[in-house]
């Protein structure tokens, strides 16, 4: 599916937007388990091992597919903006609490692509990042 989306032109049509975005949301937006590593000053990245998500092989495919969807030359932000909205961004930011560095790396890239393609969400994203991280 990832290769098909990458190598074929004209596969992203109007009917695909709600399905692809819903697939991403259903598979990735979830309640994260409580942190197994200490918080704050007690956490030492040199000593404490990150907790890796057991379902990462599945999550990785979903992230890769969604990134290819966002990066496709056929992608039209004006069609996707009905589905990638404030609530979507908030749920995406919540996932940055994941202890798995691989997931946080994909999240960073997805958020960067959304920030670059959805001009109307930029101020909201900046504000929410300030609220969440500072």
CSV table of C-alpha atoms in Angstrom, one decimal:
chain,number,residue,atom,x,y,z
A,1,UNK,CA,0.0,0.0,0.0
A,2,UNK,CA,2.8,2.4,0.9
A,3,UNK,CA,4.6,1.6,-2.4
A,4,UNK,CA,1.4,1.9,-4.4
A,5,UNK,CA,0.7,5.4,-2.9
A,6,UNK,CA,4.3,6.4,-3.6
A,7,UNK,CA,4.6,5.1,-7.2
A,8,UNK,CA,1.2,5.8,-8.6
A,9,UNK,CA,-0.2,9.1,-9.7
A,10,UNK,CA,-3.8,10.1,-9.3
A,11,UNK,CA,-4.7,7.7,-6.5
A,12,UNK,CA,-5.6,10.4,-4.0
A,13,UNK,CA,-9.1,11.4,-4.9
A,14,UNK,CA,-11.7,13.3,-3.0
A,15,UNK,CA,-13.3,10.1,-1.6
A,16,UNK,CA,-9.9,8.9,-0.2
A,17,UNK,CA,-9.4,11.9,2.2
A,18,UNK,CA,-11.8,10.9,4.9
A,19,UNK,CA,-10.9,7.3,4.7
A,20,UNK,CA,-7.1,7.8,4.9
A,21,UNK,CA,-7.3,10.3,7.7
A,22,UNK,CA,-9.8,8.2,9.7
A,23,UNK,CA,-7.5,5.2,9.2
A,24,UNK,CA,-4.6,7.2,10.7
A,25,UNK,CA,-6.7,8.4,13.6
A,26,UNK,CA,-8.2,5.0,14.5
A,27,UNK,CA,-4.9,3.3,14.4
A,28,UNK,CA,-2.7,5.9,16.2
A,29,UNK,CA,-4.8,8.0,18.5
A,30,UNK,CA,-4.9,6.0,21.7
A,31,UNK,CA,-4.4,6.2,25.4
A,32,UNK,CA,-0.8,5.8,26.2
A,33,UNK,CA,0.3,3.6,29.1
A,34,UNK,CA,1.7,5.3,32.2
A,35,UNK,CA,5.3,6.2,32.0
A,36,UNK,CA,7.7,3.5,33.2
A,37,UNK,CA,10.7,5.8,33.4
A,38,UNK,CA,11.2,8.4,36.1
A,39,UNK,CA,10.0,12.0,35.3
A,40,UNK,CA,11.9,15.2,35.6
A,41,UNK,CA,15.4,15.4,37.0
A,42,UNK,CA,15.4,11.7,38.0
A,43,UNK,CA,15.3,10.7,34.3
A,44,UNK,CA,18.8,10.2,32.9
A,45,UNK,CA,18.8,9.5,29.1
A,46,UNK,CA,22.3,8.0,29.5
A,47,UNK,CA,21.1,5.4,32.1
A,48,UNK,CA,17.4,4.9,31.5
A,49,UNK,CA,16.4,2.8,28.5
A,50,UNK,CA,13.4,4.1,26.5
A,51,UNK,CA,10.3,2.0,26.6
A,52,UNK,CA,9.6,0.7,23.1
A,53,UNK,CA,6.1,0.3,21.9
A,54,UNK,CA,5.3,-3.4,21.4
A,55,UNK,CA,2.9,-2.6,18.5
A,56,UNK,CA,5.6,-0.6,16.7
A,57,UNK,CA,5.6,-2.7,13.5
A,58,UNK,CA,1.9,-1.9,12.9
A,59,UNK,CA,2.2,1.7,14.0
A,60,UNK,CA,5.3,2.3,11.8
A,61,UNK,CA,3.3,1.1,8.7
A,62,UNK,CA,0.5,3.5,9.5
A,63,UNK,CA,2.8,6.4,10.1
A,64,UNK,CA,4.7,5.7,6.8
A,65,UNK,CA,1.4,5.5,4.9
A,66,UNK,CA,0.1,8.7,6.3
A,67,UNK,CA,3.4,10.5,5.6
A,68,UNK,CA,3.3,9.3,2.0
A,69,UNK,CA,-0.3,10.5,1.8
A,70,UNK,CA,0.7,14.0,3.1
A,71,UNK,CA,3.8,14.1,0.8
A,72,UNK,CA,2.1,12.9,-2.4
A,73,UNK,CA,2.0,15.4,-5.3
A,74,UNK,CA,-1.7,14.6,-5.5
A,75,UNK,CA,-2.4,15.7,-1.9
A,76,UNK,CA,-4.6,18.8,-1.7
A,77,UNK,CA,-4.7,20.5,1.7
A,78,UNK,CA,-8.0,22.3,0.9
A,79,UNK,CA,-9.7,18.9,0.6
A,80,UNK,CA,-8.1,17.5,3.8
A,81,UNK,CA,-8.7,20.5,6.0
A,82,UNK,CA,-12.2,19.3,6.9
A,83,UNK,CA,-10.6,16.3,8.5
A,84,UNK,CA,-7.2,17.6,9.7
A,85,UNK,CA,-8.5,20.2,12.2
A,86,UNK,CA,-7.8,21.5,15.7
A,87,UNK,CA,-9.0,18.3,17.3
A,88,UNK,CA,-6.8,16.2,15.1
A,89,UNK,CA,-3.7,18.3,15.9
A,90,UNK,CA,-4.5,18.1,19.7
A,91,UNK,CA,-4.7,14.3,19.5
A,92,UNK,CA,-1.4,14.3,17.5
A,93,UNK,CA,0.3,16.4,20.1
A,94,UNK,CA,-0.9,14.1,22.9
A,95,UNK,CA,1.1,11.3,21.3
A,96,UNK,CA,4.3,13.1,21.9
A,97,UNK,CA,4.0,11.7,25.5
A,98,UNK,CA,4.9,8.3,24.0
A,99,UNK,CA,8.1,6.9,25.5
A,100,UNK,CA,9.1,5.3,22.2
A,101,UNK,CA,11.6,7.6,20.4
A,102,UNK,CA,10.7,6.1,17.1
A,103,UNK,CA,7.1,7.2,17.4
A,104,UNK,CA,8.1,10.7,18.6
A,105,UNK,CA,10.4,11.0,15.5
A,106,UNK,CA,7.5,10.1,13.1
A,107,UNK,CA,5.2,12.5,15.0
A,108,UNK,CA,7.7,15.3,14.5
A,109,UNK,CA,7.8,14.7,10.8
A,110,UNK,CA,4.0,14.4,10.5
A,111,UNK,CA,3.4,17.6,12.5
A,112,UNK,CA,6.0,19.3,10.3
A,113,UNK,CA,4.3,18.3,7.1
A,114,UNK,CA,0.9,19.4,8.5
A,115,UNK,CA,2.4,22.7,9.6
A,116,UNK,CA,3.9,23.2,6.1
A,117,UNK,CA,0.7,22.4,4.2
A,118,UNK,CA,-2.0,23.8,6.4
A,119,UNK,CA,-1.4,27.6,6.7
A,120,UNK,CA,-4.6,28.0,8.6
A,121,UNK,CA,-3.4,25.7,11.4
A,122,UNK,CA,0.0,27.2,11.9
A,123,UNK,CA,-0.9,29.7,14.6
A,124,UNK,CA,-2.9,27.0,16.4
A,125,UNK,CA,-0.1,24.5,16.3
A,126,UNK,CA,2.4,27.1,17.6
A,127,UNK,CA,0.0,28.0,20.5
A,128,UNK,CA,-0.6,24.4,21.4
A,129,UNK,CA,3.1,23.5,21.3
A,130,UNK,CA,3.7,26.3,23.8
A,131,UNK,CA,0.8,25.1,26.0
A,132,UNK,CA,1.9,21.4,25.9
A,133,UNK,CA,5.7,21.7,26.1
A,134,UNK,CA,6.3,24.9,28.1
